[in-house]
Amino acid sequence: MSLLVDKRSGLGRNPDSQQALEHVDYRLAETPEEKERIYRLRYQAYLREGAIMPSEAGRVTDPYDDLPNNFTFGIFVHGELYSSIRISVLTSDWRGSLSSEMFSDLLHPELDRGKLIIDPTRFVADPEKARKFAVLPYVTVRLGWVACAHFNADIGLANVRPEHRAFYRKMFLQEPWGEPRLYRGLIKPVGLMAASYPEIGKRCSSVFP
């Protein structure tokens, strides 16, 4: 399945950003071959940034990749795979996601209250291609925001390393919820950031349409 970008939404008021979106294609990974390609991209990206140890498998996956409330996307530019992100839709009945496991003490009470939470994780990019496409981080994390709007979410999350907090605070007005913790397989801790989508959705979209 191919999800084409709505050209009217753009990445902001910068014409160059809007023009960049014309070459972007969001594709849901559905076949084993499509998923395997992304698992190997994850490995290359994590290894490059020192987030994991080398392994013979040369791939990164976890049990959440196979759950029906988790959706892994490849972001293609001019037909080439540039990056990937996984969108998890959390409800009281469906709680399986990386952040939900790591920060169950913070998120499960919200799910018990009937909140719907969007949890974007596994954001990775091809290092070489990323250097040629400066807006790639914005193009990729945009999917989490689109999911918040599509599912009418109560809370939007970001599971990020401490040095990336400023980016998510600026882009999505998110604030730290949980101090950095280690997830199995990673050697660098990640922290939880969150925002109430109904409260800041319009404000954030007005800054970054």
PDB file of C-alpha atoms in Angstrom:
ATOM      1  CA  MET A   1       0.000   0.000   0.000  1.00  0.00           C
ATOM      2  CA  SER A   2       1.304   3.445  -0.870  1.00  0.00           C
ATOM      3  CA  LEU A   3       0.220   6.522   1.084  1.00  0.00           C
ATOM      4  CA  LEU A   4       0.768   9.619  -1.033  1.00  0.00           C
ATOM      5  CA  VAL A   5       1.437  12.914   0.692  1.00  0.00           C
ATOM      6  CA  ASP A   6      -1.216  15.624   0.726  1.00  0.00           C
ATOM      7  CA  LYS A   7       0.671  18.385  -1.061  1.00  0.00           C
ATOM      8  CA  ARG A   8      -1.438  21.078   0.611  1.00  0.00           C
ATOM      9  CA  SER A   9      -0.149  20.223   4.087  1.00  0.00           C
ATOM     10  CA  GLY A  10       3.549  20.865   3.406  1.00  0.00           C
ATOM     11  CA  LEU A  11       6.235  21.020   6.059  1.00  0.00           C
ATOM     12  CA  GLY A  12       5.777  24.688   6.775  1.00  0.00           C
ATOM     13  CA  ARG A  13       5.683  27.866   4.776  1.00  0.00           C
ATOM     14  CA  ASN A  14       9.065  27.269   3.168  1.00  0.00           C
ATOM     15  CA  PRO A  15       8.524  26.575  -0.562  1.00  0.00           C
ATOM     16  CA  ASP A  16      11.582  24.293  -0.603  1.00  0.00           C
ATOM     17  CA  SER A  17      10.038  22.107   2.111  1.00  0.00           C
ATOM     18  CA  GLN A  18       6.730  21.899   0.276  1.00  0.00           C
ATOM     19  CA  GLN A  19       8.508  21.039  -2.942  1.00  0.00           C
ATOM     20  CA  ALA A  20      10.453  18.282  -1.155  1.00  0.00           C
ATOM     21  CA  LEU A  21       7.223  16.558  -0.176  1.00  0.00           C
ATOM     22  CA  GLU A  22       6.288  16.138  -3.822  1.00  0.00           C
ATOM     23  CA  HIS A  23       8.962  13.437  -4.106  1.00  0.00           C
ATOM     24  CA  VAL A  24       8.065  11.610  -0.865  1.00  0.00           C
ATOM     25  CA  ASP A  25       6.081   8.379  -0.728  1.00  0.00           C
ATOM     26  CA  TYR A  26       4.988   6.748   2.548  1.00  0.00           C
ATOM     27  CA  ARG A  27       4.617   2.981   2.168  1.00  0.00           C
ATOM     28  CA  LEU A  28       3.267   0.572   4.750  1.00  0.00           C
ATOM     29  CA  ALA A  29       5.568  -2.469   4.963  1.00  0.00           C
ATOM     30  CA  GLU A  30       3.331  -5.497   4.479  1.00  0.00           C
ATOM     31  CA  THR A  31       5.302  -8.262   2.767  1.00  0.00           C
ATOM     32  CA  PRO A  32       8.157 -10.187   4.404  1.00  0.00           C
ATOM     33  CA  GLU A  33      10.551  -8.691   1.862  1.00  0.00           C
ATOM     34  CA  GLU A  34       9.456  -5.122   2.616  1.00  0.00           C
ATOM     35  CA  LYS A  35       9.768  -5.676   6.356  1.00  0.00           C
ATOM     36  CA  GLU A  36      13.153  -7.366   6.060  1.00  0.00           C
ATOM     37  CA  ARG A  37      14.541  -4.416   4.150  1.00  0.00           C
ATOM     38  CA  ILE A  38      13.500  -2.073   6.957  1.00  0.00           C
ATOM     39  CA  TYR A  39      14.870  -4.383   9.677  1.00  0.00           C
ATOM     40  CA  ARG A  40      18.247  -4.232   7.951  1.00  0.00           C
ATOM     41  CA  LEU A  41      18.027  -0.458   7.619  1.00  0.00           C
ATOM     42  CA  ARG A  42      17.394  -0.284  11.373  1.00  0.00           C
ATOM     43  CA  TYR A  43      20.493  -2.343  12.038  1.00  0.00           C
ATOM     44  CA  GLN A  44      22.691  -0.180   9.828  1.00  0.00           C
ATOM     45  CA  ALA A  45      21.389   3.052  11.362  1.00  0.00           C
ATOM     46  CA  TYR A  46      21.587   1.881  14.992  1.00  0.00           C
ATOM     47  CA  LEU A  47      25.056   0.432  14.505  1.00  0.00           C
ATOM     48  CA  ARG A  48      26.290   3.620  12.836  1.00  0.00           C
ATOM     49  CA  GLU A  49      25.185   5.750  15.794  1.00  0.00           C
ATOM     50  CA  GLY A  50      26.489   3.306  18.400  1.00  0.00           C
ATOM     51  CA  ALA A  51      23.075   2.379  19.777  1.00  0.00           C
ATOM     52  CA  ILE A  52      23.577  -1.397  19.413  1.00  0.00           C
ATOM     53  CA  MET A  53      26.359  -3.956  19.364  1.00  0.00           C
ATOM     54  CA  PRO A  54      27.291  -5.705  16.087  1.00  0.00           C
ATOM     55  CA  SER A  55      25.453  -8.941  15.381  1.00  0.00           C
ATOM     56  CA  GLU A  56      25.667 -11.636  12.741  1.00  0.00           C
ATOM     57  CA  ALA A  57      21.951 -11.306  12.033  1.00  0.00           C
ATOM     58  CA  GLY A  58      22.386  -7.777  10.674  1.00  0.00           C
ATOM     59  CA  ARG A  59      18.774  -6.860  11.419  1.00  0.00           C
ATOM     60  CA  VAL A  60      16.729  -5.254  14.194  1.00  0.00           C
ATOM     61  CA  THR A  61      13.188  -6.334  14.968  1.00  0.00           C
ATOM     62  CA  ASP A  62      11.065  -6.988  18.056  1.00  0.00           C
ATOM     63  CA  PRO A  63       7.750  -8.695  18.897  1.00  0.00           C
ATOM     64  CA  TYR A  64       5.775  -5.495  18.315  1.00  0.00           C
ATOM     65  CA  ASP A  65       6.527  -5.568  14.590  1.00  0.00           C
ATOM     66  CA  ASP A  66       4.012  -8.412  14.248  1.00  0.00           C
ATOM     67  CA  LEU A  67       1.175  -6.945  16.328  1.00  0.00           C
ATOM     68  CA  PRO A  68      -1.935  -5.668  14.511  1.00  0.00           C
ATOM     69  CA  ASN A  69      -1.816  -2.275  16.269  1.00  0.00           C
ATOM     70  CA  ASN A  70       1.727  -1.582  15.022  1.00  0.00           C
ATOM     71  CA  PHE A  71       2.382  -0.207  11.532  1.00  0.00           C
ATOM     72  CA  THR A  72       5.878   0.041  10.062  1.00  0.00           C
ATOM     73  CA  PHE A  73       6.383   2.513   7.240  1.00  0.00           C
ATOM     74  CA  GLY A  74       9.157   3.057   4.774  1.00  0.00           C
ATOM     75  CA  ILE A  75       9.716   6.617   3.603  1.00  0.00           C
ATOM     76  CA  PHE A  76      10.775   6.681  -0.036  1.00  0.00           C
ATOM     77  CA  VAL A  77      12.253   9.656  -1.882  1.00  0.00           C
ATOM     78  CA  HIS A  78      12.357   9.424  -5.670  1.00  0.00           C
ATOM     79  CA  GLY A  79      11.521   5.742  -5.247  1.00  0.00           C
ATOM     80  CA  GLU A  80      14.444   4.948  -2.913  1.00  0.00           C
ATOM     81  CA  LEU A  81      14.111   3.921   0.753  1.00  0.00           C
ATOM     82  CA  TYR A  82      15.462   6.770   2.879  1.00  0.00           C
ATOM     83  CA  SER A  83      14.030   6.179   6.340  1.00  0.00           C
ATOM     84  CA  SER A  84      11.486   4.285   8.388  1.00  0.00           C
ATOM     85  CA  ILE A  85       9.268   4.731  11.415  1.00  0.00           C
ATOM     86  CA  ARG A  86       6.798   2.521  13.259  1.00  0.00           C
ATOM     87  CA  ILE A  87       3.454   3.862  14.435  1.00  0.00           C
ATOM     88  CA  SER A  88       1.797   2.063  17.360  1.00  0.00           C
ATOM     89  CA  VAL A  89      -1.839   2.808  18.180  1.00  0.00           C
ATOM     90  CA  LEU A  90      -2.459   2.178  21.884  1.00  0.00           C
ATOM     91  CA  THR A  91      -5.840   1.692  23.522  1.00  0.00           C
ATOM     92  CA  SER A  92      -7.083  -0.001  26.685  1.00  0.00           C
ATOM     93  CA  ASP A  93      -7.459  -3.229  24.667  1.00  0.00           C
ATOM     94  CA  TRP A  94      -4.284  -2.917  22.589  1.00  0.00           C
ATOM     95  CA  ARG A  95      -1.264  -1.964  24.710  1.00  0.00           C
ATOM     96  CA  GLY A  96       1.588  -3.552  22.820  1.00  0.00           C
ATOM     97  CA  SER A  97       4.368  -1.145  21.897  1.00  0.00           C
ATOM     98  CA  LEU A  98       7.956  -0.393  22.770  1.00  0.00           C
ATOM     99  CA  SER A  99       7.130   2.668  24.876  1.00  0.00           C
ATOM    100  CA  SER A 100       4.216   0.925  26.549  1.00  0.00           C
ATOM    101  CA  GLU A 101       6.612  -1.767  27.756  1.00  0.00           C
ATOM    102  CA  MET A 102       9.395   0.591  28.797  1.00  0.00           C
ATOM    103  CA  PHE A 103       7.145   3.120  30.528  1.00  0.00           C
ATOM    104  CA  SER A 104       4.209   0.972  31.589  1.00  0.00           C
ATOM    105  CA  ASP A 105       4.041   2.780  34.930  1.00  0.00           C
ATOM    106  CA  LEU A 106       3.339   6.043  33.105  1.00  0.00           C
ATOM    107  CA  LEU A 107       1.260   4.911  30.135  1.00  0.00           C
ATOM    108  CA  HIS A 108      -0.938   2.093  31.416  1.00  0.00           C
ATOM    109  CA  PRO A 109      -2.805   4.347  33.857  1.00  0.00           C
ATOM    110  CA  GLU A 110      -3.635   6.621  30.907  1.00  0.00           C
ATOM    111  CA  LEU A 111      -4.864   3.636  28.889  1.00  0.00           C
ATOM    112  CA  ASP A 112      -6.931   2.498  31.872  1.00  0.00           C
ATOM    113  CA  ARG A 113      -8.679   5.873  31.690  1.00  0.00           C
ATOM    114  CA  GLY A 114      -9.612   5.198  28.063  1.00  0.00           C
ATOM    115  CA  LYS A 115      -7.009   7.395  26.418  1.00  0.00           C
ATOM    116  CA  LEU A 116      -5.865   6.709  22.862  1.00  0.00           C
ATOM    117  CA  ILE A 117      -2.103   7.094  22.489  1.00  0.00           C
ATOM    118  CA  ILE A 118       0.062   7.262  19.367  1.00  0.00           C
ATOM    119  CA  ASP A 119       3.555   5.865  19.919  1.00  0.00           C
ATOM    120  CA  PRO A 120       6.014   6.461  17.034  1.00  0.00           C
ATOM    121  CA  THR A 121       9.225   4.443  17.484  1.00  0.00           C
ATOM    122  CA  ARG A 122      12.045   2.859  15.469  1.00  0.00           C
ATOM    123  CA  PHE A 123      12.815   6.090  13.611  1.00  0.00           C
ATOM    124  CA  VAL A 124      15.861   5.300  11.478  1.00  0.00           C
ATOM    125  CA  ALA A 125      17.400   6.816   8.373  1.00  0.00           C
ATOM    126  CA  ASP A 126      19.959   5.816   5.805  1.00  0.00           C
ATOM    127  CA  PRO A 127      22.997   7.927   6.870  1.00  0.00           C
ATOM    128  CA  GLU A 128      24.223   8.574   3.342  1.00  0.00           C
ATOM    129  CA  LYS A 129      20.812   9.496   1.951  1.00  0.00           C
ATOM    130  CA  ALA A 130      19.977  11.661   4.967  1.00  0.00           C
ATOM    131  CA  ARG A 131      22.901  13.942   4.145  1.00  0.00           C
ATOM    132  CA  LYS A 132      21.387  14.601   0.730  1.00  0.00           C
ATOM    133  CA  PHE A 133      17.880  15.350   2.057  1.00  0.00           C
ATOM    134  CA  ALA A 134      18.062  17.820   4.913  1.00  0.00           C
ATOM    135  CA  VAL A 135      14.346  17.752   5.740  1.00  0.00           C
ATOM    136  CA  LEU A 136      14.262  13.964   6.147  1.00  0.00           C
ATOM    137  CA  PRO A 137      13.759  14.073   9.965  1.00  0.00           C
ATOM    138  CA  TYR A 138      10.709  16.311   9.517  1.00  0.00           C
ATOM    139  CA  VAL A 139       9.330  14.209   6.673  1.00  0.00           C
ATOM    140  CA  THR A 140       9.692  11.038   8.755  1.00  0.00           C
ATOM    141  CA  VAL A 141       8.324  12.127  12.148  1.00  0.00           C
ATOM    142  CA  ARG A 142       5.452  13.839  10.328  1.00  0.00           C
ATOM    143  CA  LEU A 143       3.774  10.412  10.188  1.00  0.00           C
ATOM    144  CA  GLY A 144       3.311  10.380  13.962  1.00  0.00           C
ATOM    145  CA  TRP A 145       1.499  13.697  13.804  1.00  0.00           C
ATOM    146  CA  VAL A 146      -0.657  12.512  10.907  1.00  0.00           C
ATOM    147  CA  ALA A 147      -1.578   9.443  12.966  1.00  0.00           C
ATOM    148  CA  CYS A 148      -2.587  11.627  15.925  1.00  0.00           C
ATOM    149  CA  ALA A 149      -4.977  13.531  13.671  1.00  0.00           C
ATOM    150  CA  HIS A 150      -6.278  10.432  11.886  1.00  0.00           C
ATOM    151  CA  PHE A 151      -7.070   8.504  15.079  1.00  0.00           C
ATOM    152  CA  ASN A 152      -8.126  11.594  17.059  1.00  0.00           C
ATOM    153  CA  ALA A 153      -5.484  10.754  19.671  1.00  0.00           C
ATOM    154  CA  ASP A 154      -5.448  12.006  23.226  1.00  0.00           C
ATOM    155  CA  ILE A 155      -1.663  11.751  23.620  1.00  0.00           C
ATOM    156  CA  GLY A 156       1.220  11.793  21.180  1.00  0.00           C
ATOM    157  CA  LEU A 157       4.539  10.283  22.293  1.00  0.00           C
ATOM    158  CA  ALA A 158       8.184  10.370  21.333  1.00  0.00           C
ATOM    159  CA  ASN A 159      10.685   7.785  22.576  1.00  0.00           C
ATOM    160  CA  VAL A 160      14.025   9.541  22.110  1.00  0.00           C
ATOM    161  CA  ARG A 161      17.543   9.930  23.393  1.00  0.00           C
ATOM    162  CA  PRO A 162      18.166  12.947  25.659  1.00  0.00           C
ATOM    163  CA  GLU A 163      20.075  14.870  23.005  1.00  0.00           C
ATOM    164  CA  HIS A 164      17.033  14.786  20.713  1.00  0.00           C
ATOM    165  CA  ARG A 165      14.559  16.240  23.191  1.00  0.00           C
ATOM    166  CA  ALA A 166      14.929  19.791  21.881  1.00  0.00           C
ATOM    167  CA  PHE A 167      13.811  18.728  18.387  1.00  0.00           C
ATOM    168  CA  TYR A 168      10.552  17.205  19.655  1.00  0.00           C
ATOM    169  CA  ARG A 169       9.892  20.080  22.027  1.00  0.00           C
ATOM    170  CA  LYS A 170      10.189  22.495  19.108  1.00  0.00           C
ATOM    171  CA  MET A 171       8.299  20.429  16.534  1.00  0.00           C
ATOM    172  CA  PHE A 172       5.496  18.929  18.618  1.00  0.00           C
ATOM    173  CA  LEU A 173       5.552  20.977  21.843  1.00  0.00           C
ATOM    174  CA  GLN A 174       6.215  17.767  23.759  1.00  0.00           C
ATOM    175  CA  GLU A 175       7.583  17.699  27.295  1.00  0.00           C
ATOM    176  CA  PRO A 176       9.601  14.984  29.086  1.00  0.00           C
ATOM    177  CA  TRP A 177       7.441  12.391  30.826  1.00  0.00           C
ATOM    178  CA  GLY A 178       9.953   9.742  31.746  1.00  0.00           C
ATOM    179  CA  GLU A 179      13.670   9.851  32.417  1.00  0.00           C
ATOM    180  CA  PRO A 180      15.879   7.808  30.058  1.00  0.00           C
ATOM    181  CA  ARG A 181      15.745   4.033  30.450  1.00  0.00           C
ATOM    182  CA  LEU A 182      17.434   1.160  28.648  1.00  0.00           C
ATOM    183  CA  TYR A 183      15.446  -1.087  26.348  1.00  0.00           C
ATOM    184  CA  ARG A 184      16.703  -4.595  25.713  1.00  0.00           C
ATOM    185  CA  GLY A 185      19.149  -4.705  22.826  1.00  0.00           C
ATOM    186  CA  LEU A 186      20.036  -1.012  23.045  1.00  0.00           C
ATOM    187  CA  ILE A 187      23.155   0.333  24.709  1.00  0.00           C
ATOM    188  CA  LYS A 188      21.988   3.950  24.878  1.00  0.00           C
ATOM    189  CA  PRO A 189      19.027   4.953  27.075  1.00  0.00           C
ATOM    190  CA  VAL A 190      15.939   6.666  25.697  1.00  0.00           C
ATOM    191  CA  GLY A 191      13.413   8.865  27.429  1.00  0.00           C
ATOM    192  CA  LEU A 192       9.713   9.464  26.948  1.00  0.00           C
ATOM    193  CA  MET A 193       8.228  12.740  25.750  1.00  0.00           C
ATOM    194  CA  ALA A 194       4.526  13.432  25.375  1.00  0.00           C
ATOM    195  CA  ALA A 195       1.914  16.051  24.597  1.00  0.00           C
ATOM    196  CA  SER A 196      -1.857  16.258  24.806  1.00  0.00           C
ATOM    197  CA  TYR A 197      -2.915  16.324  21.166  1.00  0.00           C
ATOM    198  CA  PRO A 198      -6.299  18.038  21.744  1.00  0.00           C
ATOM    199  CA  GLU A 199      -4.538  20.846  23.605  1.00  0.00           C
ATOM    200  CA  ILE A 200      -1.658  21.563  21.261  1.00  0.00           C
ATOM    201  CA  GLY A 201      -2.727  20.057  17.924  1.00  0.00           C
ATOM    202  CA  LYS A 202      -3.977  23.255  16.329  1.00  0.00           C
ATOM    203  CA  ARG A 203      -1.187  25.358  17.800  1.00  0.00           C
ATOM    204  CA  CYS A 204       1.527  23.045  16.497  1.00  0.00           C
ATOM    205  CA  SER A 205      -0.087  22.695  13.079  1.00  0.00           C
ATOM    206  CA  SER A 206      -0.304  26.460  12.726  1.00  0.00           C
ATOM    207  CA  VAL A 207       3.472  26.685  13.158  1.00  0.00           C
ATOM    208  CA  PHE A 208       4.269  23.660  10.982  1.00  0.00           C
ATOM    209  CA  PRO A 209       1.275  23.208   8.633  1.00  0.00           C
TER     210      PRO A 209
END
